[in-house]
Structure formats: C-alpha cells, structure tokens
Amino acid sequence: EADIYQTPRYLVIGTGKKITLECSQTMGHDKMYWYQQDPGMELHLIHYSYGVNSTEKGDLSSESTVSRIRTEHFPLTLESARPSHTSQYLCASSEWKGNAEAFFGQGTRLTVV
Amino acid sequence: AQSVTQLGSHVSVSEGALVLLRCNYSSSVPPYLFWYVQYPNQGLQLLLKYTSAATLVKGINGFEAEFKKSETSFHLTKPSAHMSDAAEYLCAVSDSSGGSYIPTFGRGTSLIVHP
C-alpha cells in the first residue's frame, strides 16, 4: 500500500484566499510531483522536485508555487485562489531510477467560489 | 518530447467480453511505459509496467499489455471483463528526454462494463 497522503481531500474556498495543499510521503522517495486533473483531460504536470531544495515547473503553466524543505513533504500553495483554479490536484512520488512507477495520493478536489 | 495518445475516451464492453484499451506513445529514446487504474475519487494505482525486459507484461487483476516498438504501442488487454473493472485507465510514458524520467500521461479511457 502506497504511503503518500494528501490533505485536505476536499476544499471549497472563496476567491482571493490563500491556500496550501499538503502532500507527504513516508517512502523516502527523492522525486515528487504535482499533477492537475480535469474531467476528460490528461493529467498535466504542474510542478516536480528531484529532492530537497529542488523544484521545477512542469508542462502546464500554473500560478501555484511549491517548496521542498524536507524529503517527505511537498506542499503546493496558491497565494490568491480564483475560480479557474478549480480542479483536482494529485501528488505523487517515485524512486530515482527511470523505470520506477509513481505512487499517488488520493487527491485534493479544490473548488473556488 | 514524449507523449501518449489513448484512442477512445470511453470503451464499453459486456461482462465476460474481451477488454482492449489502446495506447500509443511518442518517444525519441527507449521509453518506460505504465498503465494505471483510477477509481472514482481515488488516486492512481499501478496495473503494470514495461521496463525493457519481456515485451508481454502481466499485471494485477488479470490485465496484461504488449510492448510493440514497431507500432509504438502498449495496448492493455484482459480476456474477460468483470463488473469491478469499471474505472478510468491511464497510460503513461517516461523517458530520459527533457529531464530525468518524468511521467507523461494520456487523457485516459473510461471502461464501462455492462451486465
């Protein structure tokens, strides 16, 4: 069973609020990822990290930011939420080797009203 | 750059029928390929992966996939569908181009199983 956790599972928040989506893994994985998932669309990579103090932007432009101060923790922050940020956000982690599969959290479904 | 195409956003089969979900990839270097399953309001779970060993890969729940380099395909099959197989299935590719093996996903195929 994958040991990667996301909180909260569901979040409804007003426009302009600052939010942080939490993601933690207990597997000691170096690589971590944030994907955005909308119905009928592919998972879009928005951020990834190779390890502590490493963060990179993904293919999909996002107004969110991430940090990686500890190996196990990879939070995503939106400074000012907007309705266009409404989506499902999936966090994942993997070992460093290329053939390693990604382990996913259960996701956070964000609704901005 | 790597990419994945999954033909058919929805596939409908009868219980007991063959399941075939298509995945084609684009990669300039030898890829690793993955199939994941996603149940409603859940994260993704690995079904199987191709890692350049055997081209026919067996996974969980009776699923298997065959890597065909000449066709750049990695189609997922199951001989006999079960009601519990109804879910979203996502194909992913990972290679060394553009970075160190960051997975790229297709749009997914929703499998519908009729009694």
mmCIF file of C-alpha atoms in Angstrom:
data_model
loop_
_atom_site.group_PDB
_atom_site.id
_atom_site.type_symbol
_atom_site.label_atom_id
_atom_site.label_comp_id
_atom_site.label_asym_id
_atom_site.label_seq_id
_atom_site.Cartn_x
_atom_site.Cartn_y
_atom_site.Cartn_z
ATOM 1 C CA GLU A 1 0.000 0.000 0.000
ATOM 2 C CA ALA A 2 1.314 3.393 -1.015
ATOM 3 C CA ASP A 3 2.246 5.691 1.831
ATOM 4 C CA ILE A 4 1.542 9.068 0.341
ATOM 5 C CA TYR A 5 -1.029 11.352 1.848
ATOM 6 C CA GLN A 6 -2.816 14.455 0.703
ATOM 7 C CA THR A 7 -4.851 16.833 2.806
ATOM 8 C CA PRO A 8 -7.470 18.062 2.587
ATOM 9 C CA ARG A 9 -9.406 15.647 0.342
ATOM 10 C CA TYR A 10 -11.977 18.293 -0.496
ATOM 11 C CA LEU A 11 -11.755 22.077 -0.183
ATOM 12 C CA VAL A 12 -14.267 24.787 -1.042
ATOM 13 C CA ILE A 13 -12.844 28.255 -0.663
ATOM 14 C CA GLY A 14 -13.651 31.815 -1.667
ATOM 15 C CA THR A 15 -11.889 33.835 -4.353
ATOM 16 C CA GLY A 16 -8.796 35.644 -3.177
ATOM 17 C CA LYS A 17 -7.975 33.292 -0.312
ATOM 18 C CA LYS A 18 -4.535 31.802 0.170
ATOM 19 C CA ILE A 19 -4.472 28.008 0.295
ATOM 20 C CA THR A 20 -1.894 25.296 0.819
ATOM 21 C CA LEU A 21 -2.429 21.732 -0.321
ATOM 22 C CA GLU A 22 -0.405 19.289 1.733
ATOM 23 C CA CYS A 23 1.396 16.215 0.442
ATOM 24 C CA SER A 24 3.578 13.866 2.475
ATOM 25 C CA GLN A 25 5.193 10.525 1.727
ATOM 26 C CA THR A 26 6.899 8.074 4.052
ATOM 27 C CA MET A 27 8.745 6.028 1.418
ATOM 28 C CA GLY A 28 11.880 8.163 1.305
ATOM 29 C CA HIS A 29 11.382 8.921 -2.395
ATOM 30 C CA ASP A 30 13.555 11.623 -3.915
ATOM 31 C CA LYS A 31 11.206 12.585 -6.738
ATOM 32 C CA MET A 32 7.834 14.159 -6.121
ATOM 33 C CA TYR A 33 5.229 15.585 -8.490
ATOM 34 C CA TRP A 34 2.053 17.646 -8.599
ATOM 35 C CA TYR A 35 -0.441 16.949 -11.386
ATOM 36 C CA GLN A 36 -3.665 18.758 -12.210
ATOM 37 C CA GLN A 37 -6.565 16.661 -13.452
ATOM 38 C CA ASP A 38 -9.733 17.912 -15.118
ATOM 39 C CA PRO A 39 -12.518 15.646 -16.475
ATOM 40 C CA GLY A 40 -11.700 14.225 -19.894
ATOM 41 C CA MET A 41 -8.243 15.756 -19.908
ATOM 42 C CA GLU A 42 -4.843 14.211 -19.376
ATOM 43 C CA LEU A 43 -3.006 14.685 -16.132
ATOM 44 C CA HIS A 44 -0.981 17.853 -16.519
ATOM 45 C CA LEU A 45 2.316 18.115 -14.689
ATOM 46 C CA ILE A 46 2.475 21.459 -12.876
ATOM 47 C CA HIS A 47 5.472 21.008 -10.552
ATOM 48 C CA TYR A 48 8.108 18.436 -9.737
ATOM 49 C CA SER A 49 11.111 18.012 -7.494
ATOM 50 C CA TYR A 50 14.237 15.861 -7.642
ATOM 51 C CA GLY A 51 14.937 16.209 -3.936
ATOM 52 C CA VAL A 52 15.370 18.679 -1.095
ATOM 53 C CA ASN A 53 15.673 22.298 -2.293
ATOM 54 C CA SER A 54 14.870 21.251 -5.870
ATOM 55 C CA THR A 55 11.686 22.487 -7.547
ATOM 56 C CA GLU A 56 10.828 22.738 -11.232
ATOM 57 C CA LYS A 57 7.828 23.938 -13.203
ATOM 58 C CA GLY A 58 6.006 21.377 -15.299
ATOM 59 C CA ASP A 59 4.406 21.468 -18.716
ATOM 60 C CA LEU A 60 1.263 23.282 -17.610
ATOM 61 C CA SER A 61 1.688 26.869 -16.546
ATOM 62 C CA SER A 62 0.393 27.329 -13.036
ATOM 63 C CA GLU A 63 0.113 30.249 -10.656
ATOM 64 C CA SER A 64 0.832 27.928 -7.775
ATOM 65 C CA THR A 65 4.184 27.533 -6.038
ATOM 66 C CA VAL A 66 5.806 24.597 -4.268
ATOM 67 C CA SER A 67 8.591 24.039 -1.772
ATOM 68 C CA ARG A 68 10.707 21.035 -0.805
ATOM 69 C CA ILE A 69 12.385 21.702 2.514
ATOM 70 C CA ARG A 70 12.129 18.101 3.690
ATOM 71 C CA THR A 71 12.283 14.916 1.630
ATOM 72 C CA GLU A 72 8.882 13.739 2.767
ATOM 73 C CA HIS A 73 6.953 16.987 2.333
ATOM 74 C CA PHE A 74 5.957 18.771 -0.913
ATOM 75 C CA PRO A 75 3.228 21.366 -0.301
ATOM 76 C CA LEU A 76 1.553 23.392 -3.051
ATOM 77 C CA THR A 77 0.425 26.969 -2.385
ATOM 78 C CA LEU A 78 -1.945 29.305 -4.182
ATOM 79 C CA GLU A 79 -1.489 32.877 -2.943
ATOM 80 C CA SER A 80 -4.839 34.083 -4.268
ATOM 81 C CA ALA A 81 -7.345 31.461 -5.355
ATOM 82 C CA ARG A 82 -9.541 32.055 -8.406
ATOM 83 C CA PRO A 83 -12.417 30.043 -9.921
ATOM 84 C CA SER A 84 -10.066 28.987 -12.748
ATOM 85 C CA HIS A 85 -8.062 27.063 -10.128
ATOM 86 C CA THR A 86 -10.993 24.728 -9.539
ATOM 87 C CA SER A 87 -9.661 21.260 -10.312
ATOM 88 C CA GLN A 88 -8.372 18.020 -8.827
ATOM 89 C CA TYR A 89 -4.766 18.093 -7.692
ATOM 90 C CA LEU A 90 -2.810 14.847 -7.445
ATOM 91 C CA CYS A 91 0.501 14.453 -5.663
ATOM 92 C CA ALA A 92 2.868 11.583 -6.457
ATOM 93 C CA SER A 93 6.334 10.336 -5.622
ATOM 94 C CA SER A 94 8.798 7.855 -7.064
ATOM 95 C CA GLU A 95 12.262 6.439 -6.642
ATOM 96 C CA TRP A 96 15.055 7.995 -8.648
ATOM 97 C CA LYS A 97 15.518 5.174 -11.208
ATOM 98 C CA GLY A 98 13.857 5.618 -14.587
ATOM 99 C CA ASN A 99 11.703 2.508 -14.520
ATOM 100 C CA ALA A 100 10.197 3.341 -11.141
ATOM 101 C CA GLU A 101 6.465 3.781 -11.005
ATOM 102 C CA ALA A 102 4.850 6.775 -9.376
ATOM 103 C CA PHE A 103 2.820 6.340 -6.207
ATOM 104 C CA PHE A 104 -0.174 8.646 -5.965
ATOM 105 C CA GLY A 105 -2.086 10.215 -3.128
ATOM 106 C CA GLN A 106 -5.865 10.227 -3.179
ATOM 107 C CA GLY A 107 -6.006 13.783 -4.471
ATOM 108 C CA THR A 108 -7.443 17.101 -3.347
ATOM 109 C CA ARG A 109 -10.545 18.334 -5.082
ATOM 110 C CA LEU A 110 -10.456 22.125 -4.953
ATOM 111 C CA THR A 111 -13.459 24.332 -5.672
ATOM 112 C CA VAL A 112 -13.029 28.095 -5.697
ATOM 113 C CA VAL A 113 -16.280 30.049 -5.488
ATOM 114 C CA ALA B 1 9.479 15.216 -26.235
ATOM 115 C CA GLN B 2 7.463 12.276 -25.030
ATOM 116 C CA SER B 3 3.691 11.994 -25.434
ATOM 117 C CA VAL B 4 0.879 9.482 -25.090
ATOM 118 C CA THR B 5 -2.285 9.023 -27.144
ATOM 119 C CA GLN B 6 -5.155 6.952 -25.851
ATOM 120 C CA LEU B 7 -7.732 6.255 -28.533
ATOM 121 C CA GLY B 8 -11.284 6.336 -27.271
ATOM 122 C CA SER B 9 -12.289 8.294 -24.200
ATOM 123 C CA HIS B 10 -14.871 5.597 -23.406
ATOM 124 C CA VAL B 11 -14.888 1.865 -24.069
ATOM 125 C CA SER B 12 -17.993 -0.182 -23.341
ATOM 126 C CA VAL B 13 -17.965 -3.989 -23.040
ATOM 127 C CA SER B 14 -20.217 -6.693 -21.700
ATOM 128 C CA GLU B 15 -19.233 -8.676 -18.642
ATOM 129 C CA GLY B 16 -17.124 -11.609 -19.786
ATOM 130 C CA ALA B 17 -16.032 -9.947 -23.023
ATOM 131 C CA LEU B 18 -12.511 -9.083 -24.071
ATOM 132 C CA VAL B 19 -11.176 -5.737 -22.912
ATOM 133 C CA LEU B 20 -8.834 -3.809 -25.235
ATOM 134 C CA LEU B 21 -7.636 -0.324 -24.315
ATOM 135 C CA ARG B 22 -5.298 1.353 -26.763
ATOM 136 C CA CYS B 23 -2.186 3.363 -26.020
ATOM 137 C CA ASN B 24 0.329 4.784 -28.486
ATOM 138 C CA TYR B 25 3.391 6.670 -27.403
ATOM 139 C CA SER B 26 5.919 9.017 -28.903
ATOM 140 C CA SER B 27 9.449 8.974 -27.606
ATOM 141 C CA SER B 28 12.811 9.768 -29.139
ATOM 142 C CA VAL B 29 14.610 7.391 -26.791
ATOM 143 C CA PRO B 30 13.743 3.969 -25.385
ATOM 144 C CA PRO B 31 10.810 4.507 -23.043
ATOM 145 C CA TYR B 32 9.393 3.000 -19.926
ATOM 146 C CA LEU B 33 5.627 2.520 -20.148
ATOM 147 C CA PHE B 34 2.969 2.210 -17.488
ATOM 148 C CA TRP B 35 -0.726 1.538 -17.128
ATOM 149 C CA TYR B 36 -2.580 2.908 -14.106
ATOM 150 C CA VAL B 37 -6.172 2.461 -12.944
ATOM 151 C CA GLN B 38 -8.170 5.157 -11.189
ATOM 152 C CA TYR B 39 -11.405 4.526 -9.316
ATOM 153 C CA PRO B 40 -13.791 7.432 -8.608
ATOM 154 C CA ASN B 41 -12.413 9.948 -6.121
ATOM 155 C CA GLN B 42 -9.203 7.977 -5.734
ATOM 156 C CA GLY B 43 -5.590 8.370 -6.767
ATOM 157 C CA LEU B 44 -3.928 6.239 -9.418
ATOM 158 C CA GLN B 45 -2.829 2.657 -8.816
ATOM 159 C CA LEU B 46 -0.234 0.876 -10.934
ATOM 160 C CA LEU B 47 -1.581 -2.006 -13.058
ATOM 161 C CA LEU B 48 1.645 -2.945 -14.832
ATOM 162 C CA LYS B 49 4.815 -1.520 -16.335
ATOM 163 C CA TYR B 50 7.205 -2.216 -19.216
ATOM 164 C CA THR B 51 10.849 -1.820 -18.309
ATOM 165 C CA SER B 52 12.643 -3.233 -21.387
ATOM 166 C CA ALA B 53 12.652 -6.853 -20.222
ATOM 167 C CA ALA B 54 9.814 -9.014 -21.592
ATOM 168 C CA THR B 55 7.608 -7.312 -24.179
ATOM 169 C CA LEU B 56 4.487 -9.024 -22.816
ATOM 170 C CA VAL B 57 3.852 -7.719 -19.342
ATOM 171 C CA LYS B 58 1.396 -9.203 -16.876
ATOM 172 C CA GLY B 59 -0.180 -7.053 -14.206
ATOM 173 C CA ILE B 60 -2.709 -7.204 -11.449
ATOM 174 C CA ASN B 61 -6.368 -8.230 -11.793
ATOM 175 C CA GLY B 62 -5.713 -10.320 -14.924
ATOM 176 C CA PHE B 63 -4.578 -7.425 -17.125
ATOM 177 C CA GLU B 64 -1.646 -7.623 -19.495
ATOM 178 C CA ALA B 65 -0.034 -5.382 -22.105
ATOM 179 C CA GLU B 66 2.307 -5.928 -25.012
ATOM 180 C CA PHE B 67 5.063 -3.508 -25.988
ATOM 181 C CA LYS B 68 5.359 -3.223 -29.783
ATOM 182 C CA LYS B 69 8.226 -0.968 -30.766
ATOM 183 C CA SER B 70 7.420 -1.055 -34.489
ATOM 184 C CA GLU B 71 3.904 0.202 -33.781
ATOM 185 C CA THR B 72 4.900 2.430 -30.832
ATOM 186 C CA SER B 73 2.039 0.843 -28.936
ATOM 187 C CA PHE B 74 1.390 -0.548 -25.473
ATOM 188 C CA HIS B 75 -2.223 -1.740 -25.564
ATOM 189 C CA LEU B 76 -3.876 -3.100 -22.430
ATOM 190 C CA THR B 77 -5.989 -6.273 -22.572
ATOM 191 C CA LYS B 78 -7.973 -8.564 -20.327
ATOM 192 C CA PRO B 79 -9.602 -11.753 -21.644
ATOM 193 C CA SER B 80 -12.809 -11.463 -19.639
ATOM 194 C CA ALA B 81 -14.219 -8.246 -18.191
ATOM 195 C CA HIS B 82 -15.649 -8.129 -14.706
ATOM 196 C CA MET B 83 -18.013 -5.536 -13.319
ATOM 197 C CA SER B 84 -15.334 -4.460 -10.867
ATOM 198 C CA ASP B 85 -13.068 -3.464 -13.783
ATOM 199 C CA ALA B 86 -15.189 -0.381 -14.461
ATOM 200 C CA ALA B 87 -12.791 2.512 -13.890
ATOM 201 C CA GLU B 88 -10.565 5.056 -15.623
ATOM 202 C CA TYR B 89 -7.382 3.672 -17.187
ATOM 203 C CA LEU B 90 -4.378 5.887 -17.871
ATOM 204 C CA CYS B 91 -1.315 5.107 -19.926
ATOM 205 C CA ALA B 92 1.967 6.859 -19.148
ATOM 206 C CA VAL B 93 5.419 7.111 -20.720
ATOM 207 C CA SER B 94 8.669 8.016 -19.059
ATOM 208 C CA ASP B 95 11.996 8.554 -20.755
ATOM 209 C CA SER B 96 15.194 10.483 -20.296
ATOM 210 C CA SER B 97 14.431 13.224 -22.832
ATOM 211 C CA GLY B 98 13.891 16.671 -21.366
ATOM 212 C CA GLY B 99 14.791 15.627 -17.873
ATOM 213 C CA SER B 100 15.169 12.682 -15.632
ATOM 214 C CA TYR B 101 12.251 10.375 -16.308
ATOM 215 C CA ILE B 102 9.193 12.479 -15.536
ATOM 216 C CA PRO B 103 5.971 10.562 -16.343
ATOM 217 C CA THR B 104 3.683 11.928 -19.054
ATOM 218 C CA PHE B 105 0.084 10.701 -19.099
ATOM 219 C CA GLY B 106 -2.575 10.232 -21.735
ATOM 220 C CA ARG B 107 -6.146 11.503 -21.407
ATOM 221 C CA GLY B 108 -7.382 8.232 -20.009
ATOM 222 C CA THR B 109 -10.037 5.782 -21.151
ATOM 223 C CA SER B 110 -13.146 5.150 -19.128
ATOM 224 C CA LEU B 111 -14.060 1.455 -19.156
ATOM 225 C CA ILE B 112 -17.785 0.731 -18.840
ATOM 226 C CA VAL B 113 -18.828 -2.853 -18.130
ATOM 227 C CA HIS B 114 -22.426 -3.916 -18.807
ATOM 228 C CA PRO B 115 -24.037 -6.887 -17.047
#
